[in-house]
CSV table of C-alpha atoms and ligand atoms in Angstrom, one decimal:
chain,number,residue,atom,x,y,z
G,1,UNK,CA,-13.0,18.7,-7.5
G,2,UNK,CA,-15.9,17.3,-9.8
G,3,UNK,CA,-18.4,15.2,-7.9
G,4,UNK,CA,-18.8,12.0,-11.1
G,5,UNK,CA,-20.7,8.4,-10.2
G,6,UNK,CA,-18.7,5.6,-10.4
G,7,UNK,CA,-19.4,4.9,-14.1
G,8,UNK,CA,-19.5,0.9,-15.4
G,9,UNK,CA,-16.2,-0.3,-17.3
G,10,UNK,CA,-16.9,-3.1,-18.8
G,11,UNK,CA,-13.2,-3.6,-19.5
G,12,UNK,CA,-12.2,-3.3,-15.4
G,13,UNK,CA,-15.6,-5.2,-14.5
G,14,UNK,CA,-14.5,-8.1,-16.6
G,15,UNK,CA,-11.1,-8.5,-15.8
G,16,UNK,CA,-12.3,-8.4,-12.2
G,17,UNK,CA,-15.0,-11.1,-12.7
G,18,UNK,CA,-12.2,-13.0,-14.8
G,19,UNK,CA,-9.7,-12.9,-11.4
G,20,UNK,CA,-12.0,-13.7,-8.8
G,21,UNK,CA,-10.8,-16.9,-8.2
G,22,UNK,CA,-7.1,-16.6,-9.4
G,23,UNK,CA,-4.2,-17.1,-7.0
G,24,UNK,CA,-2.1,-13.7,-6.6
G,25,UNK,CA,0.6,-14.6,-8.9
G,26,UNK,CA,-2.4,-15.0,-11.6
G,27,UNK,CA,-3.5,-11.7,-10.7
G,28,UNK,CA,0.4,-10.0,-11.1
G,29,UNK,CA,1.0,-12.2,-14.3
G,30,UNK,CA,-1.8,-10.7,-15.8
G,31,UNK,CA,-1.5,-6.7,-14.6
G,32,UNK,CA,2.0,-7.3,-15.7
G,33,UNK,CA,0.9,-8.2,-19.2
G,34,UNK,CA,-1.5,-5.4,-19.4
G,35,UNK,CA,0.0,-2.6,-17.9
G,36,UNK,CA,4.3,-3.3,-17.7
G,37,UNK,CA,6.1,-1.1,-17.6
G,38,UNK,CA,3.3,1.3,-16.6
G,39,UNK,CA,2.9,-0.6,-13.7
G,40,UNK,CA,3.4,0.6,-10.1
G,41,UNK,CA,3.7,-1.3,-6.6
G,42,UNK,CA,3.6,0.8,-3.5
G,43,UNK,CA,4.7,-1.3,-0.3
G,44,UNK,CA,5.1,-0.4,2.9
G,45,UNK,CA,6.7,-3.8,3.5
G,46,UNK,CA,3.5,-5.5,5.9
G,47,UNK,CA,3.1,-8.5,5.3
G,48,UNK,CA,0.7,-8.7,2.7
G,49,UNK,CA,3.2,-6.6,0.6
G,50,UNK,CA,5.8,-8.9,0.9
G,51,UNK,CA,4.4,-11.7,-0.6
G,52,UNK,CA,3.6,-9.3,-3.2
G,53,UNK,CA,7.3,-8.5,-3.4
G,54,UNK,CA,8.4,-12.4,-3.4
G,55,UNK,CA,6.1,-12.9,-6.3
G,56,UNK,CA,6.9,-10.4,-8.6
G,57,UNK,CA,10.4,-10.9,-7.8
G,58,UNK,CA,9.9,-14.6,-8.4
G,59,UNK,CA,8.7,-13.8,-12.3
G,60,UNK,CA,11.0,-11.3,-13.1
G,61,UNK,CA,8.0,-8.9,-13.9
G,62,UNK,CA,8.6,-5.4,-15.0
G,63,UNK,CA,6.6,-3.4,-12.2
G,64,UNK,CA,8.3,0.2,-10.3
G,65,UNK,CA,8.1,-0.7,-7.0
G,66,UNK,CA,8.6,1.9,-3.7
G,67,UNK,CA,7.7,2.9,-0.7
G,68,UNK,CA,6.5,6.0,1.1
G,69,UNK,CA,9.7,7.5,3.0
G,70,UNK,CA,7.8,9.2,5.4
G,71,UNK,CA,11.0,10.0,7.4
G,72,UNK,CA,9.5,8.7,10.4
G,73,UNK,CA,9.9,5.3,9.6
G,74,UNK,CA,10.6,2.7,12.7
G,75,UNK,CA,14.4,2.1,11.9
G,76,UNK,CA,13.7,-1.9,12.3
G,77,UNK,CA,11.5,-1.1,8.7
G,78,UNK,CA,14.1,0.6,7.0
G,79,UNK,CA,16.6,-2.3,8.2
G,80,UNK,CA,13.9,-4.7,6.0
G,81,UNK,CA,14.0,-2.6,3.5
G,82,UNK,CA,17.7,-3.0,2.6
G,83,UNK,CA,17.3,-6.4,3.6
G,84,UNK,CA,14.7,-7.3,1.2
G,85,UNK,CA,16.7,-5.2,-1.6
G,86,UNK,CA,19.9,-7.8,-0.9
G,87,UNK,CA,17.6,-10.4,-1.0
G,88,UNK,CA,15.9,-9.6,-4.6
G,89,UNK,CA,17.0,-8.4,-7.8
G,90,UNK,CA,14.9,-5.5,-7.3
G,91,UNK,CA,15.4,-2.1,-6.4
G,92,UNK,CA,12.7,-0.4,-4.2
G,93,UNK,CA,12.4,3.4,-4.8
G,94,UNK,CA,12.6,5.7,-2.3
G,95,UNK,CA,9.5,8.2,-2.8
G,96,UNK,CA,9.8,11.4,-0.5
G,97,UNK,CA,7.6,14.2,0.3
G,98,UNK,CA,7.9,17.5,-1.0
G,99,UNK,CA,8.7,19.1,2.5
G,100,UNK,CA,11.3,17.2,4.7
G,101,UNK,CA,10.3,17.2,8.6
G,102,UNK,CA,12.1,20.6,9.6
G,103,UNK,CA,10.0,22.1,6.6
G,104,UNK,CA,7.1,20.5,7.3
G,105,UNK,CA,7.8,21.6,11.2
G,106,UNK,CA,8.3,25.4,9.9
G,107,UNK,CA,5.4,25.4,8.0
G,108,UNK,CA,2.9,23.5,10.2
G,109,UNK,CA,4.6,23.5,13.6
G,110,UNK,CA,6.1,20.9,15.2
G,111,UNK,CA,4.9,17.3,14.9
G,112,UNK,CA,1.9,17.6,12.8
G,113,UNK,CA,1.1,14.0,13.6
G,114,UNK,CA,0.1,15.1,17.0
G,115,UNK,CA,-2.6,17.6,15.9
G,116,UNK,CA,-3.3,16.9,12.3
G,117,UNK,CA,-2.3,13.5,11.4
G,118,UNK,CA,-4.7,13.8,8.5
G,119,UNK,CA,-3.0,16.8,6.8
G,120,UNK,CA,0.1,14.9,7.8
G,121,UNK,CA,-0.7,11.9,6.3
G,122,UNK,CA,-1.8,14.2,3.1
G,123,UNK,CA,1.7,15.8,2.9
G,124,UNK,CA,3.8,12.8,3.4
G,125,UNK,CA,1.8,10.0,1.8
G,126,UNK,CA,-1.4,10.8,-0.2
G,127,UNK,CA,0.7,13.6,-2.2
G,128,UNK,CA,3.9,11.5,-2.7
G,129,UNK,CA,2.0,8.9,-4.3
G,130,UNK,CA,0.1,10.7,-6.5
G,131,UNK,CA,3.1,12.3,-7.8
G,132,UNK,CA,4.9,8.3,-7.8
G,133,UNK,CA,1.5,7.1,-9.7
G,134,UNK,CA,1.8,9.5,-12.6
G,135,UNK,CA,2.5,8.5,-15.6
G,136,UNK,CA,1.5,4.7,-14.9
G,137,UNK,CA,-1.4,2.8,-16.4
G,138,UNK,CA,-2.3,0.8,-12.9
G,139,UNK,CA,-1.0,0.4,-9.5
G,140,UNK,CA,-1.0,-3.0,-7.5
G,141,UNK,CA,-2.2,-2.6,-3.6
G,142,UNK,CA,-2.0,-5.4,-0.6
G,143,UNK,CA,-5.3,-4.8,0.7
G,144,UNK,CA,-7.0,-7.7,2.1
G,145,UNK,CA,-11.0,-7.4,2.7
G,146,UNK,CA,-11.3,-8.3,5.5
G,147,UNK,CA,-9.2,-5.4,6.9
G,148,UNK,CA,-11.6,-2.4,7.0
G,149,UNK,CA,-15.1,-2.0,6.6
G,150,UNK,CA,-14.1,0.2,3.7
G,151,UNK,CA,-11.6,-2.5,2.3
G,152,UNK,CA,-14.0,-5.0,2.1
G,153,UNK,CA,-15.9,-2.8,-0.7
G,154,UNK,CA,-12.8,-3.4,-2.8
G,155,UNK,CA,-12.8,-5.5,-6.0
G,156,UNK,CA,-9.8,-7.4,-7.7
G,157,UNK,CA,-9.3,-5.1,-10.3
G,158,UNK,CA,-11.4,-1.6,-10.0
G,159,UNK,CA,-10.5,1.9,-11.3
G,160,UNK,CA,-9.0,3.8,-8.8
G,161,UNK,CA,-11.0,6.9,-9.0
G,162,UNK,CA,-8.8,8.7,-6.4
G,163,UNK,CA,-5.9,8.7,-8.5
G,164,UNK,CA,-7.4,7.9,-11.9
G,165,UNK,CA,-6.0,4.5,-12.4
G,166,UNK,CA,-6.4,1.1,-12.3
G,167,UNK,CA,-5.6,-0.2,-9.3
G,168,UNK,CA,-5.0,-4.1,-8.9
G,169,UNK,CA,-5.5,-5.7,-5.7
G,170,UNK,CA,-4.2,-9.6,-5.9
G,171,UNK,CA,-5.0,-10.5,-2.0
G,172,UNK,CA,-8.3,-9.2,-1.5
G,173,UNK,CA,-9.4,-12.9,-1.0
G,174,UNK,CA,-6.8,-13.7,0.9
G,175,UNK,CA,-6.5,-13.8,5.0
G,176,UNK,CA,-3.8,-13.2,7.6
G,177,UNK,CA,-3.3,-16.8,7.6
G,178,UNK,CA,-2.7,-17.3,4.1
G,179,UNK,CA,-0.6,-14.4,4.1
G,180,UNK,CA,1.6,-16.2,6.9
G,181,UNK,CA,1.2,-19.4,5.6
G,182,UNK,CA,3.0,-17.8,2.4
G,183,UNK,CA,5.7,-15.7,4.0
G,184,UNK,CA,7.1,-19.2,6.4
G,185,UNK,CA,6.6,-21.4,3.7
G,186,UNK,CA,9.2,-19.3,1.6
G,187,UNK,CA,11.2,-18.1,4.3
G,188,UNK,CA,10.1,-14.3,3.6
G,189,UNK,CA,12.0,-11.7,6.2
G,190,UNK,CA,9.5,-9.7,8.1
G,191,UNK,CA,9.2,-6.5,10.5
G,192,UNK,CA,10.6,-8.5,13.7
G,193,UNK,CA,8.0,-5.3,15.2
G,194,UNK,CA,5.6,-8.2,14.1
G,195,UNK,CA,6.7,-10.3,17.0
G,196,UNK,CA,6.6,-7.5,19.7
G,197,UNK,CA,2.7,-7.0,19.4
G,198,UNK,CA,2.5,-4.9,15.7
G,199,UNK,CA,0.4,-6.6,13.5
G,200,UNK,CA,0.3,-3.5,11.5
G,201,UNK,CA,3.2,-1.1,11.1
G,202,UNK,CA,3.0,2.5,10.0
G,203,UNK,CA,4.8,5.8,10.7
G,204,UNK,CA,6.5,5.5,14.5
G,205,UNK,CA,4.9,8.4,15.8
G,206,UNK,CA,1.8,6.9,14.5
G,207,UNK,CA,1.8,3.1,15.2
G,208,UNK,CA,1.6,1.3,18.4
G,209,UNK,CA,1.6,-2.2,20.0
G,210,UNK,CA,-1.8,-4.2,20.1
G,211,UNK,CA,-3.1,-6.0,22.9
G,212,UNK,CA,-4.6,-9.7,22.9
G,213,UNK,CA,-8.0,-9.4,21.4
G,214,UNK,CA,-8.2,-6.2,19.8
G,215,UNK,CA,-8.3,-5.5,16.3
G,216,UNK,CA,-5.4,-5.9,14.5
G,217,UNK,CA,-5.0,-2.4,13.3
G,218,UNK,CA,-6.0,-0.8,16.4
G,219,UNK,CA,-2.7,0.2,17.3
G,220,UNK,CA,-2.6,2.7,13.9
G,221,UNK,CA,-3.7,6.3,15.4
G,222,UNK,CA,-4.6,4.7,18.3
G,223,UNK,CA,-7.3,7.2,20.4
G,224,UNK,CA,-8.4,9.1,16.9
G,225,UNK,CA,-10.9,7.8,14.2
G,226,UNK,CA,-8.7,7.9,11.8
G,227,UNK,CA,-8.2,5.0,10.5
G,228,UNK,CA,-6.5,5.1,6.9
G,229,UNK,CA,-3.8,7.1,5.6
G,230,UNK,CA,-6.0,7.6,2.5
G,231,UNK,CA,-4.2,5.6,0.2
G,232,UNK,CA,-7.0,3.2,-0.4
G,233,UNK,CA,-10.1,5.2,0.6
G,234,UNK,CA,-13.2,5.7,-1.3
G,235,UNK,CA,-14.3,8.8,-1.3
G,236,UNK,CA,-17.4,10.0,-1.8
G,237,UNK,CA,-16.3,13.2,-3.8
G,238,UNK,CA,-14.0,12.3,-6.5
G,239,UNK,CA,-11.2,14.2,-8.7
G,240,UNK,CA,-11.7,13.8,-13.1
G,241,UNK,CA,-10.1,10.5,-14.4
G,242,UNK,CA,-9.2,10.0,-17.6
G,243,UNK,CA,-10.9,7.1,-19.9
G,244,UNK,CA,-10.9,3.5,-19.1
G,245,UNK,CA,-8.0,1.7,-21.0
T,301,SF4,S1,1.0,8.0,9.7
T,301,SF4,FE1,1.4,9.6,11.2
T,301,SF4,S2,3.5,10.4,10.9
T,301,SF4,FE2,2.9,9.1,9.1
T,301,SF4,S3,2.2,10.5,7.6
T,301,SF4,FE3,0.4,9.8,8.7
T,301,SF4,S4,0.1,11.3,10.4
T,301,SF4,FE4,2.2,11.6,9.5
């Protein structure tokens, strides 16, 4: 690990100037034009990441969409999943971890989750998607701003200095509203978990129901202060990355 500043690129900086004020599907057009076919879409089907879904399906654009298969998924998520993939003429890759849960349980103990959820979240997300991002030029993210402290940092487009990309993120502008306005006005299918107090859905050993008034994501690692899976955290020490396209 090589501590680098977070050098200007005036290419990334301009684009993300240039798409401050574009709708979403402005946003995918134009990563699509850029970067297809080395384009990447992880979702973990919320519901910021399926309007995401509904729009790139919606334009046909050449992006490798997937999700993190954990393998402790609530089973009402994978029933979307298969759902969503008879819904759209896309197919949503599976990306796994490298040790399935009785591996994971011989080589760490039993549910990790429980006493590490950081080294768990490292096994069965952070190092899955690396592996998924290599080879592509950008990835595309459903952040919102307004979610985390740390989120709200975030730019439109912005090199992704954790996994030395660009990363894209289309709804940073956006809020839950809009995001629900989107999803009823064209009759998007969602985590019926949405309905029984999730707002935000994660892992099942990880995730549970919020009560009226708290934060939205306080139900993710409830009791810990964890709270991202470090797929869209900032660190402050940062791995190489190669050259700005
Ligand atoms: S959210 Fe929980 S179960 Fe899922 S990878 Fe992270 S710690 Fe493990």
């Amino acid at each position: 690990m090589t501590r680098i500043a977070a050098t200007p690129e005036p290419g990334v900086i301009e684009a993300s100037q240039r798409l401050e004020g574009a709708t979403p599907g402005e946003t995918l057009r134009w990563a699509a034009l850029r970067y297809a076919p080395r384009l990447a879409f992880a979702t973990g089907f919320g519901p910021e990441g399926l309007v995401l879904l509904d729009l790139i399906a919606r334009d046909l654009l050449s992006v490798d969409v997937f999700t993190l298969d954990t393998g402790v998924l609530f089973p009402e998520t994978y029933a979307l999943w298969r759902k969503l993939e008879q819904r759209y003429p896309l197919r949503i890759r599976a990306v796994r971890p490298a040790l399935d849960l009785e591996e994971q349980a011989a080589r760490h103990g039993a549910a990790l989750w429980e006493r590490e959820p950081g080294r768990c979240c490292g096994i069965r997300k952070v190092e899955p998607l690396a592996e998924a991002l290599r080879g592509h030029d950008a990835w595309i993210s459903a952040i919102r701003a307004d979610q985390t402290v740390d989120r709200a940092s975030a730019r439109v487009v912005e090199r992704d200095l954790r996994f030395g990309l660009v990363k894209v993120n289309p709804l940073l502008a956006w809020s839950s509203e809009d995001v629900w306005g989107y999803l009823r006005e064209h009759d998007v299918p969602t985590n019926p978990l949405h309905e029984r107090g999730y707002p935000s859905i994660g892992c099942g050993p990880c995730t549970s129901p919020v009560r009226p008034g708290e934060d939205p994501r306080a139900g993710r690692w409830r009791g810990r202060v964890k709270t991202e899976c470090g797929l869209h955290a900032r660190p402050a020490v940062l791995p190489s990355s190669p050259s700005p396209r």
